[in-house]
Amino acid sequence: MSEQNEKPAPPSEAATSVAAAATASSSNEENTKDDATIAAWWNAMEQLTSVFGFSQEVAQQAVEAVGVDVTQAYNYILDNNLAADKGGPVVPIQDCPHVKEHVRLLPHQLPHPKSATCHYNAEQKDSKDQKGQAKSEILQDGTCPPGENWLCLQCAAVGCSRYVNAHGVVHYEESVKEDGGEDGAGHCIAASLADLSVWCHACQAYLRHPDLDPLIKKLEQLKFDSDEDSEAETNNEQVIFENEQVAITADVEKLRDTKSSDNEEVDSMSTQHDEETENVGRGIPFIFDGLVEAEAPPITYPFGSLPTDLKGVADFIQSENCKSIVVLAGAGMSVVSGIPDFRSHGGLYDTLDPSLLTASDVEREAMRADPTAALEQGMFIQNPLPCLELMRPFILGTRDQQWKATLAHRFVELLHSKTGKLKRLYTQNIDGLEGQCTKLPRDKVVAVHGSMDQCHCAICGTTSDFNRFCDQVQSNIKDITQADPTAPKESTPVRCQVCNFAAVKPTIVLFRSPLPQEFFQRAPEDILEVDLLIVIGTSLAVAPVNTLVYRVPQTALRVVVNREPVGYRLGMMYGQDAKRDYFAQGDCDRGLLDLMTHLGWLEDLAPLMDSLPQASSDMLKDRLAEVTGTSNSETK
Ligand code: OAD
Ligand code: ZN
């Protein structure tokens, strides 16, 4: 796997000529076209090597033969037997949203990994016909030959791998058609009985998830014990195979026994289901469908009853039951310092005028239809100018330290220094204000969408000097706000000193490009024991960071400080229906100042008065006067 992490080698002459041929007709046109082709080459190589795990040599051979379409290259590799199909991305994902609904088996219901064989019966023609001819020969008793088998973790059906007759995939596809469940994903999660890896058909990825651990541990146990047993019993392969056939039947019987003794009612449901299965001629029976739907135990919330005001939130923060706090922040947090957000009236997307940007008609149309197109990685590589023109004021403002940390930033800083309970701040903001203006330790912050204060090349990855980049942005990129009289009238690209492509950009995460590794490394662990999630100034519109709101434990209190309620589609509920979501409506500086007042942190804020944005500073001044006034009148 080590080669996966290495950068692909530069394009060979042949590959470059494939790329060149693709644009031959327009080879004299602007350089960005060539850049885009080369970028596509890099992208294909990157995906084939790091996502699909093929070696560089194999990836390159495929790209040279069929071009940069990853699917075609992938098929070429398999068709020509250049490498084994790894079945999709080899890096396991940790945030599969399907685990909760679609993993239903309990450890004691697992079949023996060594003895389970494909449940598909060739006599049931329908599903075979759907898939066309069986790939491997069906045995005389109508079963698939031995090979890797996959266990459905929802219903315990076993289906053979795509190298045998792909009945694991058939099972999944049929379950989606039949009744995909609330999310429509069907029986999407399966464990390989060969290497015990777990695959999600819906995510098309291998998984890691704490809920899977007990199952995998049990399978390991079974497999390990049986390895020892079989070694002790015999070394005749054929005999083992026969024993396995017997053991399968015994295992299926055992599963059914467990089922009936566990729950009579459920068993009758299963029989009914099996009958239906036969009626529709489905290949693999859905053994445990609906069987292990346990009654959800009542939840004990560490916060007791849901707070009804910010005083209640403050009390919980200070209580012993609240041990770990995660903050999820967005653009609303910095608005008062003068940086517009994205999606509000007057925000970056609302005010984006494609006619001001250096772009083709097609590109302008794309941005008109969806302003986020201006911040797409693909668009940037094709034409970096719209993005740089939009970002110019923010790039130069970052260099000039134009903005001040707000009361919301100070709240997070104090949350750490006063309580020691801040596990992490996950910020979508690229302004870097928490690093630049507060004493929050660097390791407490994960900037999930990168930051504005560094730059790199989107093609070769080389980082370059930020000040030099800013000088180039200032001299090369026009100012669409027309505030800078020294700005050029027309933009010219900023080229990378190493690869010479016009692809230097701030280290921000553009749409359709990966988040920093730090997010994937930190988040799964951070969220495990969260008692309080505070969401500040974000529309929660962007994945995957918005998944944090439903990945924190079910017992965690979620407090949202925002102008309007957000997160309904992520399962947040306010008002009468609320169970663990508290909504503090309004500007976050005001809401968090109220909260800090309840927490008794005003005197920690007082010395920061001059380093706050004007509006925040005024608000704090008033609050201090009010509180002193109150306490004065109280003492009178
Ligand atoms: P959005 O603009 O989508 O949402 C900002 C939210 O903050 C909205 O719900 C506003 O109502 C609210 N808001 C604005 N000002 C506020 C204030 N003073 N007090 C309280 N709430 C306020 O910004 P994000 O959610 O941060 O990504 O956007 C997420 C991502 O989308 C960004 O990181 C960026 C963008 O495209 C990339 O560029 C990749
Ligand atoms: Zn470069």
XYZ file of C-alpha atoms in Angstrom, residues 29-591:
563
model
C -5.262 28.666 -27.779
C -4.657 30.003 -24.309
C -2.306 28.044 -22.080
C -5.023 27.249 -19.575
C -6.422 24.611 -21.964
C -3.119 22.699 -21.883
C -2.996 23.173 -18.178
C -6.438 21.665 -17.863
C -5.428 18.623 -19.891
C -2.319 18.031 -17.872
C -4.328 18.525 -14.705
C -6.777 15.894 -15.908
C -3.827 13.565 -16.412
C -2.597 14.179 -12.882
C -6.060 13.741 -11.546
C -6.551 10.395 -13.295
C -3.158 9.146 -12.087
C -3.871 10.339 -8.592
C -7.231 8.585 -8.462
C -5.993 5.341 -9.954
C -3.053 5.175 -7.581
C -4.222 6.642 -4.322
C -7.938 5.960 -4.475
C -8.013 2.636 -6.288
C -4.625 1.471 -5.108
C -3.115 0.509 -8.480
C 0.617 0.879 -8.932
C 1.888 3.920 -10.818
C 3.157 1.719 -13.607
C -0.244 0.111 -14.150
C -2.093 3.425 -13.872
C 0.217 5.029 -16.377
C -0.101 2.136 -18.805
C -3.896 2.479 -18.685
C -3.937 6.247 -19.067
C -1.571 6.025 -22.006
C -3.812 3.438 -23.636
C -7.268 4.920 -23.126
C -6.805 8.480 -21.890
C -7.724 10.284 -18.718
C -11.255 8.995 -18.135
C -10.794 7.217 -14.818
C -13.620 4.740 -15.390
C -12.263 3.733 -18.776
C -8.745 3.451 -17.421
C -10.022 1.392 -14.514
C -11.903 -0.960 -16.841
C -8.879 -1.230 -19.094
C -6.753 -2.362 -16.163
C -9.259 -5.043 -15.208
C -10.040 -6.149 -18.758
C -6.367 -6.626 -19.479
C -5.659 -8.273 -16.146
C -3.018 -5.673 -15.334
C -4.006 -5.767 -11.671
C -6.672 -7.125 -9.369
C -9.859 -5.176 -8.791
C -9.683 -3.753 -5.314
C -13.387 -3.095 -5.537
C -13.215 0.683 -5.137
C -11.449 3.133 -2.872
C -8.997 1.305 -0.641
C -8.751 3.911 2.074
C -11.539 3.063 4.540
C -13.960 5.864 5.254
C -14.915 6.483 8.851
C -18.142 8.381 8.519
C -20.418 6.100 6.522
C -23.917 7.409 7.292
C -25.491 3.998 6.624
C -24.027 2.036 9.517
C -26.662 3.056 12.040
C -29.598 1.911 9.926
C -28.152 -0.984 7.986
C -25.976 -2.894 10.413
C -28.462 -4.960 12.385
C -26.768 -8.277 13.101
C -25.615 -8.981 16.607
C -22.360 -10.854 17.246
C -24.121 -14.063 18.284
C -26.010 -14.112 14.991
C -22.938 -14.223 12.794
C -22.317 -17.288 10.640
C -18.988 -19.035 10.609
C -16.738 -17.152 8.185
C -15.004 -20.302 7.044
C -18.101 -22.325 6.353
C -20.594 -19.845 4.952
C -21.115 -20.113 1.208
C -23.135 -18.103 -1.245
C -26.827 -18.450 -0.478
C -27.701 -17.816 -4.060
C -29.420 -20.705 -5.689
C -29.058 -20.976 -9.422
C -32.511 -22.530 -9.678
C -33.959 -19.116 -8.905
C -33.411 -17.716 -12.313
C -34.750 -14.190 -11.995
C -31.826 -12.604 -10.312
C -29.384 -14.529 -12.439
C -31.093 -13.323 -15.562
C -30.933 -9.757 -14.369
C -27.185 -10.061 -14.108
C -26.810 -12.022 -17.334
C -24.826 -15.210 -17.487
C -23.100 -16.403 -14.350
C -19.409 -15.606 -14.463
C -18.141 -18.751 -12.755
C -19.550 -22.179 -13.255
C -22.471 -23.081 -10.988
C -21.874 -26.350 -9.137
C -24.102 -29.363 -9.656
C -26.137 -28.666 -6.545
C -26.959 -25.239 -7.911
C -24.542 -23.308 -5.704
C -21.652 -21.026 -6.554
C -18.087 -22.301 -6.419
C -15.984 -21.423 -3.370
C -14.240 -18.057 -3.299
C -14.597 -14.819 -1.406
C -18.061 -14.404 0.118
C -19.724 -11.323 1.570
C -22.009 -11.334 4.588
C -24.839 -8.806 4.604
C -24.676 -7.150 8.024
C -28.360 -6.292 7.883
C -29.910 -9.687 7.192
C -27.049 -12.240 7.286
C -27.454 -13.240 3.635
C -24.190 -14.452 2.135
C -23.368 -13.599 -1.468
C -20.302 -14.423 -3.507
C -17.835 -11.774 -4.653
C -17.656 -10.044 -7.984
C -14.903 -12.468 -9.025
C -17.240 -15.404 -8.561
C -20.808 -14.540 -9.576
C -21.280 -11.178 -7.855
C -24.260 -12.350 -5.827
C -23.285 -10.053 -2.959
C -23.910 -7.153 -5.333
C -27.140 -8.791 -6.599
C -28.360 -9.009 -3.009
C -27.652 -5.343 -2.421
C -29.267 -4.219 -5.672
C -32.389 -6.236 -5.023
C -32.701 -4.935 -1.481
C -32.659 -1.382 -2.812
C -35.435 -2.188 -5.271
C -37.461 -4.071 -2.695
C -37.354 -1.625 0.187
C -34.263 0.467 0.568
C -35.193 1.628 4.071
C -35.577 5.240 5.139
C -32.474 6.379 3.329
C -33.071 4.143 0.312
C -29.631 2.588 0.698
C -30.864 -1.006 1.084
C -28.732 -3.781 2.511
C -25.631 -1.833 1.650
C -23.122 -2.956 4.263
C -21.353 -6.280 3.957
C -18.330 -7.935 5.531
C -15.886 -9.984 3.502
C -15.696 -13.429 5.041
C -12.240 -13.765 3.511
C -10.385 -10.784 4.947
C -13.137 -9.367 7.238
C -13.022 -5.963 5.586
C -16.358 -4.135 5.519
C -17.738 -2.550 2.372
C -20.630 -0.115 1.877
C -22.263 -0.490 -1.535
C -23.976 2.885 -1.166
C -20.766 4.776 -0.324
C -18.729 2.538 -2.638
C -16.030 2.417 -0.024
C -14.473 0.299 2.660
C -15.477 1.312 6.158
C -14.216 1.645 9.623
C -16.741 2.368 12.363
C -16.848 1.719 16.106
C -20.251 -0.004 15.737
C -18.592 -2.631 13.555
C -15.888 -3.502 16.053
C -17.824 -6.116 18.082
C -18.916 -7.872 14.891
C -15.471 -7.965 13.377
C -13.992 -9.116 16.657
C -16.461 -11.996 16.768
C -15.778 -12.938 13.145
C -12.052 -12.864 13.846
C -12.573 -15.123 16.799
C -14.591 -17.617 14.771
C -12.180 -17.533 11.890
C -9.095 -17.822 14.068
C -10.509 -20.728 16.072
C -11.591 -22.545 12.975
C -8.162 -22.062 11.401
C -6.654 -23.848 14.372
C -9.309 -26.552 14.321
C -8.975 -27.312 10.679
C -5.214 -27.449 10.881
C -5.503 -29.888 13.709
C -8.153 -31.969 11.978
C -6.653 -32.596 8.589
C -4.479 -31.250 5.848
C -6.582 -32.580 3.035
C -8.117 -29.637 1.184
C -10.911 -31.676 -0.349
C -12.050 -32.991 2.999
C -12.077 -29.538 4.502
C -14.239 -28.416 1.634
C -16.750 -31.134 2.256
C -16.748 -30.467 5.969
C -17.418 -26.868 5.156
C -20.472 -27.780 3.123
C -21.889 -29.646 6.082
C -20.988 -26.874 8.444
C -22.857 -24.324 6.343
C -26.110 -26.170 6.653
C -25.503 -26.594 10.351
C -24.729 -22.916 10.650
C -27.816 -21.796 8.811
C -29.858 -24.118 11.019
C -28.135 -22.701 14.061
C -28.939 -19.171 12.932
C -32.570 -20.074 12.478
C -32.609 -21.742 15.931
C -31.162 -18.666 17.568
C -33.756 -16.645 15.781
C -36.746 -18.674 16.909
C -35.597 -18.940 20.484
C -34.815 -15.226 20.511
C -38.094 -13.941 19.276
C -41.144 -15.825 18.077
C -42.947 -12.886 16.582
C -39.940 -11.858 14.667
C -39.509 -15.363 13.340
C -42.944 -15.381 11.804
C -42.106 -12.122 10.105
C -39.054 -13.764 8.703
C -40.958 -16.751 7.369
C -43.380 -14.441 5.717
C -40.528 -12.522 4.284
C -38.846 -15.632 2.978
C -42.040 -16.641 1.290
C -42.317 -13.286 -0.338
C -38.761 -13.669 -1.387
C -39.540 -16.911 -3.100
C -42.559 -15.422 -4.759
C -40.532 -12.693 -6.342
C -37.815 -15.197 -7.178
C -35.106 -13.249 -5.394
C -31.701 -14.858 -5.409
C -30.750 -14.564 -1.765
C -33.230 -14.779 1.079
C -33.224 -11.816 3.425
C -32.700 -13.898 6.492
C -32.864 -11.381 9.279
C -34.925 -8.647 7.734
C -36.640 -6.780 10.513
C -35.556 -9.300 13.083
C -33.199 -7.506 15.330
C -35.050 -4.210 15.517
C -34.488 -3.736 19.205
C -36.589 -1.279 21.232
C -34.509 1.842 21.638
C -33.622 2.206 25.313
C -34.621 5.536 26.872
C -31.842 8.098 26.597
C -30.392 9.712 29.679
C -29.109 13.111 28.719
C -26.131 14.439 30.701
C -27.743 17.892 30.599
C -30.920 16.681 32.292
C -33.820 18.588 30.803
C -33.258 20.701 27.698
C -32.135 24.252 28.593
C -34.770 26.896 27.961
C -32.365 29.837 27.962
C -28.670 30.688 27.739
C -28.398 30.651 31.506
C -29.307 26.952 31.321
C -26.609 26.424 28.681
C -24.074 28.228 30.882
C -25.031 26.031 33.830
C -24.461 22.911 31.766
C -21.070 24.156 30.524
C -20.028 24.641 34.130
C -21.480 21.393 35.399
C -19.451 18.256 35.941
C -21.604 16.375 33.450
C -20.218 18.479 30.650
C -16.701 17.209 30.064
C -16.013 17.675 26.392
C -17.124 20.443 24.037
C -16.759 20.713 20.270
C -17.448 23.947 18.410
C -18.452 23.965 14.755
C -18.145 27.432 13.237
C -18.893 29.119 9.947
C -18.727 32.437 8.181
C -21.314 34.109 10.443
C -18.656 34.151 13.138
C -16.531 36.708 11.274
C -19.272 38.818 9.692
C -19.098 41.547 12.304
C -15.394 42.004 11.582
C -16.280 42.930 7.991
C -15.937 39.649 6.108
C -19.205 38.775 4.336
C -20.586 35.254 4.632
C -21.501 33.180 1.587
C -25.204 32.461 1.485
C -26.895 35.396 3.230
C -28.389 38.381 1.463
C -25.313 40.471 0.671
C -23.059 37.433 1.029
C -20.362 36.390 -1.440
C -22.668 34.185 -3.534
C -25.527 36.657 -3.447
C -23.391 39.525 -4.720
C -21.324 37.502 -7.172
C -21.652 39.092 -10.601
C -20.158 36.793 -13.255
C -20.073 39.612 -15.798
C -17.325 41.280 -13.747
C -15.129 38.182 -13.826
C -12.637 37.158 -16.491
C -14.423 34.098 -17.818
C -15.874 32.549 -20.959
C -19.611 32.687 -21.638
C -19.976 29.068 -20.621
C -18.105 29.650 -17.377
C -20.241 32.706 -16.612
C -23.387 30.723 -17.266
C -22.185 28.045 -14.860
C -21.585 30.650 -12.151
C -24.965 32.245 -12.798
C -26.658 28.881 -12.380
C -24.667 28.084 -9.256
C -22.283 30.643 -7.750
C -20.290 27.930 -5.988
C -18.967 27.062 -9.475
C -16.584 29.991 -8.969
C -14.979 28.040 -6.124
C -14.832 24.647 -7.820
C -11.473 22.940 -8.146
C -12.270 21.964 -11.749
C -13.156 25.529 -12.691
C -9.999 26.829 -11.026
C -7.780 24.482 -12.987
C -9.548 25.373 -16.208
C -9.525 29.099 -15.483
C -8.105 30.374 -12.185
C -9.024 34.006 -12.757
C -12.641 34.145 -11.481
C -11.617 32.589 -8.182
C -8.597 34.866 -7.761
C -10.634 37.928 -8.699
C -13.279 37.045 -6.134
C -10.683 36.262 -3.492
C -8.371 39.236 -4.156
C -9.713 41.436 -1.327
C -9.573 38.510 1.117
C -6.074 37.432 0.119
C -4.713 40.972 0.500
C -6.811 41.620 3.615
C -5.323 38.511 5.214
C -1.806 39.700 4.446
C -2.578 43.133 5.858
C -4.268 41.639 8.948
C -7.243 43.801 8.132
C -9.776 41.977 10.336
C -10.147 41.527 14.066
C -11.296 38.526 16.050
C -14.924 38.879 17.147
C -16.639 38.151 20.456
C -17.490 34.754 19.000
C -13.780 34.013 18.505
C -13.117 35.238 22.037
C -15.825 32.958 23.361
C -14.057 29.914 21.926
C -10.721 31.168 23.253
C -12.172 31.571 26.768
C -14.020 28.280 26.530
C -10.594 26.696 26.277
C -8.693 28.799 28.789
C -11.453 29.077 31.418
C -12.946 25.573 31.343
C -10.323 23.330 29.710
C -13.271 21.501 28.127
C -12.802 22.562 24.512
C -11.989 19.416 22.603
C -11.728 21.161 19.249
C -12.912 24.053 17.146
C -13.872 22.878 13.658
C -14.035 26.021 11.599
C -15.090 26.315 7.991
C -13.623 29.792 7.929
C -10.566 30.490 5.869
C -9.768 33.847 7.467
C -7.528 32.267 10.099
C -8.654 34.834 12.698
C -8.481 32.403 15.599
C -4.807 31.719 14.820
C -3.918 35.285 13.961
C -5.697 37.106 16.799
C -6.358 34.724 19.692
C -4.253 32.561 21.984
C -6.160 29.410 21.130
C -3.473 26.693 20.760
C -2.933 25.644 17.155
C -3.872 22.037 17.874
C -7.309 23.054 19.172
C -8.328 24.260 15.716
C -9.114 22.259 12.595
C -9.558 24.565 9.617
C -11.646 22.163 7.577
C -11.712 24.345 4.476
C -8.070 25.364 4.701
C -6.784 28.864 5.238
C -6.036 32.023 3.320
C -2.654 32.719 4.832
C -0.612 30.285 2.766
C -0.551 29.335 -0.891
C 0.254 26.377 -3.080
C 0.018 25.162 -6.649
C -3.138 23.212 -7.474
C -1.254 21.183 -10.088
C 2.075 20.197 -8.554
C 1.272 20.916 -4.914
C 4.334 23.078 -4.321
C 3.838 25.624 -1.562
C 5.241 29.043 -2.264
C 5.979 32.224 -0.415
C 2.733 33.864 0.666
C 3.992 37.447 0.521
C 5.334 36.953 -2.978
C 1.978 35.459 -3.989
C 0.170 38.465 -2.509
C 2.400 40.836 -4.462
C 1.551 38.936 -7.633
C -2.163 38.953 -6.844
C -1.942 42.681 -6.245
C -0.135 43.365 -9.522
C -1.763 40.698 -11.746
C -5.379 40.407 -10.646
C -7.960 43.105 -11.266
C -10.041 44.462 -8.400
C -13.712 43.788 -9.104
C -14.695 45.980 -6.154
C -12.834 48.898 -7.760
C -11.525 49.985 -4.380
C -7.840 49.646 -5.269
C -6.716 52.257 -7.821
C -3.334 50.500 -8.207
C -4.954 47.274 -9.450
C -4.531 46.327 -13.126
C -7.495 46.750 -15.488
C -7.127 43.187 -16.769
C -6.058 40.043 -14.974
C -3.148 37.827 -15.903
C -2.611 34.412 -14.263
C -0.211 33.760 -11.406
C 2.148 30.990 -12.479
C 3.816 28.329 -10.367
C 7.576 28.720 -10.170
C 8.051 24.977 -10.284
C 5.636 23.654 -12.923
C 4.762 26.956 -14.577
C 1.033 26.250 -14.616
C -1.313 29.097 -13.813
C -2.537 27.339 -10.721
C -1.228 29.055 -7.606
C -3.990 29.566 -5.052
C -4.425 30.159 -1.346
C -4.476 26.873 0.585
C -8.252 26.910 0.755
C -10.317 23.843 -0.042
C -12.239 24.373 -3.255
C -15.403 22.389 -3.963
C -14.754 18.843 -5.166
C -11.332 18.667 -3.633
C -10.366 16.775 -0.509
C -10.468 18.211 2.990
C -7.233 18.330 4.977
C -6.283 14.928 6.410
C -6.431 16.504 9.837
C -10.226 16.545 9.622
C -10.450 12.810 8.990
C -7.826 12.060 11.596
C -9.284 14.183 14.373
C -13.042 14.072 13.887
C -13.769 10.352 14.439
C -12.034 10.438 17.797
C -13.118 13.909 18.877
C -16.809 13.233 18.466
C -16.905 10.046 20.485
C -17.326 11.633 23.872
C -18.797 15.014 23.138
C -21.301 16.297 25.712
C -21.904 19.632 24.032
C -21.692 20.716 20.410
C -21.881 24.468 19.829
C -22.704 25.508 16.274
C -21.898 29.132 15.470
C -22.759 31.152 12.345
C -23.061 28.465 9.723
C -25.786 27.385 7.325
C -24.615 23.768 7.782
C -24.993 23.504 4.021
C -21.627 21.975 3.245
C -20.584 18.346 3.692
C -18.749 16.526 5.057
C -18.145 18.865 7.989
C -21.880 19.263 8.601
C -22.071 15.538 9.372
C -20.522 16.332 12.758
C -23.950 17.424 13.994
C -25.305 13.902 13.709
C -22.099 12.080 14.432
C -21.738 13.374 17.978
C -23.271 11.020 20.551
C -27.063 10.936 20.742
C -26.816 12.220 24.274
C -24.930 15.399 23.392
C -26.597 18.777 23.776
C -26.467 20.779 20.536
C -26.582 24.550 20.861
C -26.960 26.625 17.705
C -26.149 30.340 17.756
C -27.188 31.684 14.384
C -29.390 34.229 12.652
C -31.830 31.575 11.475
C -32.450 27.976 12.514
C -30.321 25.507 10.540
C -29.749 21.782 10.284
C -33.317 20.471 9.873
C -32.138 18.158 7.125
C -29.430 16.862 9.419
C -31.949 15.854 12.060
C -31.895 18.938 14.273
C -35.191 19.888 15.880
C -36.118 23.053 17.678
C -39.080 24.321 19.621
C -41.732 21.879 20.762
C -40.129 18.864 19.072
C -36.682 19.603 20.447
C -35.002 16.879 22.448
C -31.419 18.011 22.595
C -31.197 21.069 20.350
C -31.235 24.562 21.784
C -31.440 27.489 19.380
C -30.187 30.952 20.302
C -31.462 33.123 17.501
C -29.667 36.268 16.417
C -26.197 37.620 15.834
C -23.624 35.340 17.345
C -21.635 38.123 18.992
C -24.707 39.150 20.953
C -25.783 35.595 21.813
